[in-house]
Amino acid sequence: VEKTTIDYFEVIARSVAHELRTSLTTIKSGIEGVKDYIPLLIEAYQTAASHGLAVPEIKTQHLNMLMKALDFSEKAAFCTSSYVNMLVTNMTKINPELLTFETCSINECLKETIKQFPYKSEEQENLIVNSSNIEKDFLFKGNKHLIINLLLNLLKNALYHIQDAAKGKITIWTETTDTHNFLYIKDTGKGINPAEINLIFNPFYGAQQNNIGMGLYFCKELMHALQGDITCTSDEGIYCQFTLSFPLLSTC
Ligand SMILES: Nc1ncnc2c1ncn2[C@@H]1O[C@H](COP(=O)(O)OP(=O)(O)OP(=O)(O)O)[C@@H](O)[C@H]1O
Ligand SMILES: [Mg+2]
């Protein structure tokens, strides 16, 4: 794919994101405002009804749903915001010369990713086996915001393919050797067909699921910009494992 195609998509993504963000901000503040008053209004309604005032009937079940409906709407707005942010970051070209590098802790990036991820349910959140802490932290030179976006992409893929396979969990761990620090993210979901494994890092690969297919391309571009790499090994139907390698801090 020529760079110009990606440039073109970046412009579209930015403009769609701008429109969506504006609407989402309105939706979010609307929900927040209503949430502030709903409990009071429910209480007032119940008081009125219990005093025999001529209020129209609202079933208790429906009354109980009001707050939940707002919570669901809020969650949906949050998920949409996250996906829009991920999409725009994935579509934005990484220019290593413009990247500001700082010393980051992989553990901190992971913790923030796990906190920020727009999970569909609590069960989904619990699919990450050791989410609270990876045993051995390491430091790397990079950009925290972009690494979190990379990790969000890997989690999104893993959770999608776990759901698709109706089985699996996610394990995350690190390793340090004489030359590199490694981060491993393994899911035991659907796995990848051997014929496909060399294609998954290509831009726009994966369009079969109504996705853009830019997630792993972004991951590869970012790891290269950090003088590292990302690779994938898989056994179809068994597991899919991503290995991220970071140069040691002393060699940066
Ligand atoms: N954890 C995984 N398990 C199985 N297949 C995967 C996994 N991660 C990625 N893939 C395969 O690699 C393809 C490319 O992934 P990538 O993240 O680049 O694109 P996408 O998820 O299809 O779209 P986008 O990330 O832009 O929304 C996916 O469509 C899927 O076929
Ligand atoms: Mg993806």
Coordinates of C-alpha atoms and ligand atoms in Angstrom, one line a residue:
V1 CA 0.0 0.0 0.0
E2 CA 1.4 3.4 -1.0
K3 CA 1.9 5.9 1.7
T4 CA -0.5 8.2 -0.1
T5 CA -3.4 5.8 0.6
I6 CA -2.6 5.9 4.3
D7 CA -2.3 9.7 4.2
Y8 CA -5.7 9.9 2.6
F9 CA -7.3 7.6 5.3
E10 CA -5.6 9.6 8.0
V11 CA -7.5 12.7 6.8
I12 CA -10.8 10.9 6.7
A13 CA -10.2 9.3 10.2
R14 CA -9.4 12.7 11.6
S15 CA -12.5 14.3 10.2
V16 CA -14.8 11.5 11.3
A17 CA -13.2 11.6 14.7
H18 CA -13.8 15.3 15.1
E19 CA -17.5 14.9 14.3
L20 CA -17.8 11.9 16.7
R21 CA -16.0 13.6 19.5
T22 CA -18.2 16.6 19.3
S23 CA -21.4 14.5 19.5
L24 CA -19.9 12.2 22.2
T25 CA -19.1 15.2 24.4
T26 CA -22.7 16.3 24.1
I27 CA -24.0 12.8 24.8
K28 CA -21.7 12.4 27.8
S29 CA -22.6 15.7 29.4
G30 CA -26.3 15.0 28.8
I31 CA -26.1 11.7 30.5
E32 CA -24.1 13.1 33.4
G33 CA -26.7 15.9 33.9
V34 CA -29.6 13.5 33.9
K35 CA -27.8 11.0 36.2
D36 CA -27.5 13.8 38.8
Y37 CA -31.3 14.2 39.0
I38 CA -32.7 10.8 38.2
P39 CA -32.4 9.4 41.8
L40 CA -34.1 12.5 43.2
L41 CA -36.9 12.3 40.6
I42 CA -37.4 8.5 41.3
E43 CA -37.6 9.2 45.0
A44 CA -40.1 12.1 44.5
Y45 CA -42.2 9.9 42.2
Q46 CA -42.2 7.1 44.8
T47 CA -43.2 9.5 47.6
A48 CA -46.0 10.9 45.5
A49 CA -47.3 7.4 44.6
S50 CA -47.1 6.2 48.1
H51 CA -49.2 9.2 49.2
G52 CA -51.9 8.3 46.7
L53 CA -51.3 11.3 44.4
A54 CA -52.6 10.9 40.9
V55 CA -49.3 10.1 39.2
P56 CA -49.3 7.9 36.1
E57 CA -48.2 4.4 36.8
I58 CA -44.5 3.4 36.1
K59 CA -43.7 -0.2 36.8
T60 CA -41.1 -0.7 39.5
Q61 CA -39.1 -2.8 37.1
H62 CA -39.0 0.1 34.6
L63 CA -38.1 2.6 37.3
N64 CA -35.2 0.4 38.3
M65 CA -34.0 0.3 34.7
L66 CA -33.7 4.1 34.4
M67 CA -30.4 4.4 36.1
K68 CA -29.0 1.2 34.4
A69 CA -30.0 2.6 31.0
L70 CA -28.0 5.7 31.7
D71 CA -25.0 3.6 32.9
F72 CA -25.2 1.5 29.7
S73 CA -25.4 4.7 27.6
E74 CA -22.4 6.2 29.4
K75 CA -20.4 3.0 28.9
A76 CA -21.3 2.9 25.2
A77 CA -20.1 6.5 24.8
F78 CA -16.9 5.7 26.6
C79 CA -16.3 2.7 24.4
T80 CA -16.9 4.7 21.2
S81 CA -14.5 7.4 22.4
S82 CA -11.8 4.8 23.1
Y83 CA -12.2 3.2 19.7
V84 CA -12.2 6.5 17.9
N85 CA -9.0 7.5 19.7
M86 CA -7.4 4.2 18.9
L87 CA -8.4 4.4 15.3
V88 CA -7.0 7.9 14.8
T89 CA -3.7 7.0 16.5
N90 CA -3.5 3.9 14.4
M91 CA -4.0 5.9 11.2
T92 CA -1.5 8.6 12.2
K93 CA 1.9 8.2 10.6
I94 CA 4.7 7.7 13.0
N95 CA 7.7 9.9 12.3
P96 CA 10.6 8.9 14.6
E97 CA 12.1 12.3 14.3
L98 CA 9.0 14.0 15.8
L99 CA 8.5 11.4 18.5
T100 CA 9.4 12.6 22.0
F101 CA 11.1 9.8 23.9
E102 CA 10.9 9.4 27.6
T103 CA 11.9 6.6 30.0
C104 CA 8.8 4.5 30.5
S105 CA 8.0 1.6 32.8
I106 CA 6.3 -1.3 30.9
N107 CA 4.4 -2.2 34.1
E108 CA 2.9 1.2 34.3
C109 CA 1.9 1.2 30.7
L110 CA 0.2 -2.1 31.1
K111 CA -1.6 -1.1 34.3
E112 CA -3.0 2.0 32.5
T113 CA -4.0 0.0 29.5
I114 CA -5.9 -2.5 31.6
K115 CA -7.6 0.3 33.4
Q116 CA -8.5 2.2 30.2
F117 CA -9.6 -0.7 28.0
P118 CA -13.3 -0.4 27.0
Y119 CA -14.4 -3.9 28.2
K120 CA -17.8 -5.1 27.1
S121 CA -18.4 -6.8 30.4
E122 CA -16.8 -7.7 33.7
E123 CA -16.3 -11.3 32.5
Q124 CA -14.3 -9.9 29.6
E125 CA -12.1 -8.0 32.0
N126 CA -11.4 -11.2 34.0
L127 CA -10.0 -12.9 30.9
I128 CA -6.7 -11.2 31.6
V129 CA -5.2 -13.7 34.0
N130 CA -2.5 -11.6 35.6
S131 CA -3.8 -8.2 35.0
S132 CA -2.9 -6.6 38.4
N133 CA 0.8 -7.0 37.9
I134 CA 3.4 -8.5 35.7
E135 CA 6.2 -9.9 37.9
K136 CA 9.2 -8.2 36.4
D137 CA 9.0 -4.6 35.3
F138 CA 11.5 -3.1 32.8
L139 CA 12.2 0.4 31.5
F140 CA 12.4 1.4 27.9
K141 CA 12.8 4.6 25.9
G142 CA 9.5 5.4 24.1
N143 CA 6.2 7.3 24.2
K144 CA 3.8 6.1 26.9
H145 CA 0.7 7.3 25.1
L146 CA 1.6 5.4 21.9
I147 CA 2.7 2.2 23.8
I148 CA -0.7 2.3 25.6
N149 CA -2.4 2.6 22.2
L150 CA -0.3 -0.4 21.0
L151 CA -1.3 -2.5 24.0
L152 CA -5.0 -1.5 23.6
N153 CA -4.8 -2.8 20.0
L154 CA -3.3 -6.1 21.1
L155 CA -5.9 -6.6 23.9
K156 CA -8.7 -5.7 21.5
N157 CA -7.6 -8.3 19.0
A158 CA -7.1 -10.9 21.7
L159 CA -10.5 -10.3 23.3
Y160 CA -12.2 -10.3 19.9
H161 CA -10.6 -13.7 18.9
I162 CA -11.4 -15.2 22.3
Q163 CA -15.0 -14.2 21.9
D164 CA -15.0 -15.6 18.4
A165 CA -13.6 -18.9 19.5
A166 CA -15.8 -19.0 22.6
K167 CA -12.7 -20.0 24.6
G168 CA -9.4 -18.7 25.9
K169 CA -7.7 -16.3 28.2
I170 CA -4.9 -13.8 28.1
T171 CA -1.5 -14.1 29.8
I172 CA 1.1 -11.3 29.8
W173 CA 4.7 -11.6 31.0
T174 CA 8.2 -10.2 30.5
E175 CA 11.7 -11.5 30.0
T176 CA 15.1 -9.8 30.0
T177 CA 18.2 -11.1 28.1
D178 CA 21.6 -9.7 27.5
T179 CA 20.4 -7.7 24.5
H180 CA 16.7 -7.0 24.9
N181 CA 13.7 -6.7 27.1
F182 CA 10.7 -8.7 25.9
L183 CA 7.0 -8.4 26.6
Y184 CA 4.8 -11.4 25.7
I185 CA 1.0 -11.2 25.2
K186 CA -0.5 -14.6 24.6
D187 CA -4.1 -15.5 24.1
T188 CA -5.6 -19.0 23.8
G189 CA -8.4 -18.0 21.5
K190 CA -8.8 -18.7 17.9
G191 CA -5.2 -18.5 16.8
I192 CA -4.1 -17.7 13.2
N193 CA -3.9 -19.7 10.0
P194 CA -0.2 -20.3 9.1
A195 CA -0.8 -18.9 5.6
E196 CA -2.0 -15.6 7.2
I197 CA 0.7 -15.0 9.8
N198 CA 3.0 -13.1 7.5
L199 CA 0.3 -10.8 6.3
I200 CA -1.2 -9.6 9.6
F201 CA 1.2 -6.7 10.0
N202 CA 0.3 -5.3 6.6
P203 CA -1.8 -2.1 6.4
F204 CA -5.5 -2.8 5.8
Y205 CA -5.1 -6.5 6.3
G206 CA -8.1 -8.0 8.2
A207 CA -10.9 -6.1 6.5
Q208 CA -13.0 -9.3 6.6
Q209 CA -14.3 -8.3 10.0
N210 CA -15.5 -4.8 9.1
N211 CA -12.3 -3.6 10.8
I212 CA -9.8 -1.3 9.2
G213 CA -6.9 -3.6 9.5
M214 CA -4.5 -0.9 10.8
G215 CA -3.9 -2.1 14.4
L216 CA -1.0 -4.4 13.9
Y217 CA 0.5 -2.2 11.2
F218 CA 0.6 0.6 13.7
C219 CA 2.2 -1.8 16.3
K220 CA 4.9 -2.7 13.8
E221 CA 5.6 0.9 12.8
L222 CA 5.8 2.0 16.5
M223 CA 8.1 -0.8 17.6
H224 CA 10.5 -0.1 14.6
A225 CA 10.5 3.6 15.6
L226 CA 11.6 2.5 19.1
Q227 CA 14.4 0.3 17.5
G228 CA 12.5 -2.7 18.6
D229 CA 10.1 -5.2 17.0
I230 CA 6.9 -7.1 17.3
T231 CA 6.5 -10.6 16.0
C232 CA 3.7 -13.2 16.2
T233 CA 3.7 -17.0 16.6
S234 CA 0.6 -19.1 16.6
D235 CA -0.9 -22.5 16.5
E236 CA -4.3 -22.3 14.8
G237 CA -7.1 -23.1 17.2
I238 CA -4.7 -23.2 20.1
Y239 CA -3.0 -19.9 20.8
C240 CA -1.7 -16.6 19.4
Q241 CA 1.4 -15.0 20.9
F242 CA 2.8 -11.6 20.3
T243 CA 6.5 -10.9 21.3
L244 CA 7.5 -7.2 21.7
S245 CA 11.2 -6.6 21.9
F246 CA 12.7 -3.4 23.3
P247 CA 16.4 -2.5 23.2
L248 CA 18.0 -2.3 26.7
L249 CA 18.0 1.2 28.1
S250 CA 21.8 1.2 28.2
T251 CA 22.0 0.7 24.4
C252 CA 19.5 3.5 23.5
Ligands
LIG1 N1 -5.0 -12.3 18.9 C1 -5.3 -12.7 17.6 N2 -5.9 -13.9 17.4 C2 -6.2 -14.3 16.1 N3 -6.0 -13.5 15.0 C3 -5.5 -12.3 15.2 C4 -5.1 -11.8 16.5 N4 -4.7 -10.6 16.4 C5 -4.7 -10.3 15.1 N5 -5.3 -11.3 14.3 C6 -5.5 -11.3 12.9 O1 -4.7 -10.3 12.3 C7 -5.5 -9.4 11.5 C8 -5.0 -8.0 11.6 O2 -5.1 -7.5 12.8 P1 -5.2 -5.9 13.0 O3 -5.3 -5.5 14.4 O4 -4.1 -5.3 12.2 O5 -6.5 -5.5 12.2 P2 -8.0 -5.7 12.7 O6 -8.1 -6.0 14.1 O7 -8.7 -6.6 11.7 O8 -8.5 -4.2 12.5 P3 -8.3 -2.9 13.4 O9 -7.2 -3.3 14.4 O10 -7.8 -1.8 12.5 O11 -9.6 -2.5 14.0 C9 -6.9 -9.6 12.2 O12 -7.9 -9.2 11.3 C10 -6.9 -11.1 12.5 O13 -7.2 -11.8 11.4
MG2 MG -7.0 -4.9 15.6

